[in-house]
Amino acid sequence: MPGRGAITGTVVVKGGGNMPLPGANVSIFYGELTTPYATGQTNFHGVFNLELVLSGAAKLSISYIGLETLNTDIHVNDSYQTTDLGTLYMSSGREQ
């Protein structure tokens, strides 16, 4: 049985001073599931924290109206450790 862990990170808007993005939707998926295992939102500072997620390989999806959805593969540490994903950049899709 997989262990449990947590993930945290900061979401910013690429360009324009890399401003924090409050209210972005954050979801974690496992395998081929189309329904997220856990969801949350970034706070006023663009920070998110999802706790008690399954350890191992997963897919992270971050969305916000008007910006391209960010999808990335991640690995969640177990033993109730927190995996810090650092700064994640979202873009409008209009950058050249």
Coordinates of N, CA and C in Angstrom, one line a residue, residues 40-80:
G40 N -7.2 21.7 -4.7 CA -7.0 22.8 -3.8 C -6.9 24.1 -4.6
Q41 N -6.6 25.2 -3.9 CA -6.4 26.5 -4.6 C -5.2 27.1 -4.0
T42 N -4.5 28.0 -4.8 CA -3.4 28.8 -4.3 C -4.0 29.9 -3.4
N43 N -3.2 30.3 -2.4 CA -3.6 31.4 -1.5 C -3.2 32.7 -2.1
F44 N -3.4 33.8 -1.3 CA -3.1 35.1 -1.8 C -1.7 35.3 -2.3
H45 N -0.7 34.5 -1.8 CA 0.7 34.6 -2.2 C 1.0 33.6 -3.3
G46 N 0.0 32.9 -3.9 CA 0.2 31.9 -4.9 C 0.7 30.6 -4.5
V47 N 0.7 30.3 -3.2 CA 1.2 29.1 -2.6 C 0.0 28.1 -2.4
F48 N 0.3 26.8 -2.7 CA -0.7 25.7 -2.5 C 0.0 24.7 -1.6
N49 N -0.8 23.9 -1.0 CA -0.4 22.8 -0.2 C -1.5 21.7 -0.2
L50 N -1.2 20.5 -0.7 CA -2.1 19.4 -0.7 C -1.5 18.3 0.2
E51 N -2.3 18.0 1.2 CA -1.8 17.0 2.2 C -2.4 15.7 2.1
L52 N -1.8 14.6 2.6 CA -2.3 13.3 2.6 C -2.5 12.7 1.2
V53 N -1.7 13.1 0.3 CA -1.8 12.5 -1.1 C -0.9 11.3 -1.1
L54 N -1.2 10.4 -2.1 CA -0.5 9.1 -2.2 C 0.9 9.4 -2.7
S55 N 1.9 8.6 -2.1 CA 3.3 8.8 -2.6 C 3.4 8.1 -3.9
G56 N 4.5 8.5 -4.6 CA 4.8 7.9 -5.9 C 4.6 8.9 -7.1
A57 N 4.6 8.3 -8.3 CA 4.4 9.1 -9.5 C 3.0 9.6 -9.6
A58 N 2.8 10.9 -10.1 CA 1.5 11.5 -10.2 C 1.6 12.6 -11.3
K59 N 0.4 13.1 -11.6 CA 0.4 14.2 -12.6 C -0.3 15.4 -11.8
L60 N 0.3 16.6 -12.0 CA -0.2 17.8 -11.4 C -0.8 18.7 -12.4
S61 N -1.9 19.2 -12.2 CA -2.6 20.1 -13.2 C -2.9 21.4 -12.4
I62 N -2.6 22.5 -13.0 CA -2.9 23.8 -12.4 C -3.6 24.6 -13.5
S63 N -4.8 25.2 -13.1 CA -5.5 25.9 -14.1 C -6.0 27.3 -13.5
Y64 N -6.2 28.2 -14.4 CA -6.7 29.5 -14.1 C -7.3 30.1 -15.3
I65 N -8.5 30.8 -15.2 CA -9.2 31.3 -16.4 C -8.3 32.3 -17.1
G66 N -8.2 32.2 -18.4 CA -7.4 33.1 -19.2 C -5.9 32.7 -19.4
L67 N -5.5 31.6 -18.6 CA -4.1 31.1 -18.8 C -4.1 29.7 -19.3
E68 N -3.0 29.3 -19.9 CA -2.9 27.9 -20.3 C -2.8 27.0 -19.1
T69 N -3.4 25.9 -19.1 CA -3.3 24.9 -18.0 C -1.9 24.3 -18.0
L70 N -1.4 24.3 -16.8 CA 0.0 23.7 -16.7 C -0.2 22.3 -16.2
N71 N 0.3 21.3 -17.0 CA 0.3 19.9 -16.6 C 1.8 19.4 -16.5
T72 N 2.1 18.8 -15.4 CA 3.5 18.3 -15.2 C 3.5 17.0 -14.4
D73 N 4.5 16.1 -14.7 CA 4.7 14.9 -13.9 C 5.5 15.2 -12.7
I74 N 5.0 14.6 -11.6 CA 5.7 14.9 -10.3 C 5.9 13.6 -9.6
H75 N 6.7 13.6 -8.5 CA 6.9 12.4 -7.6 C 6.7 12.9 -6.2
V76 N 5.8 12.3 -5.5 CA 5.4 12.6 -4.1 C 6.2 11.8 -3.2
N77 N 7.0 12.4 -2.3 CA 7.7 11.7 -1.2 C 6.7 11.0 -0.3
D78 N 7.1 9.9 0.4 CA 6.3 9.3 1.4 C 6.7 9.6 2.8
S79 N 6.3 8.8 3.7 CA 6.6 8.9 5.1 C 6.1 10.3 5.7
Y80 N 5.0 10.8 5.1 CA 4.5 12.0 5.6 C 5.4 13.2 5.4

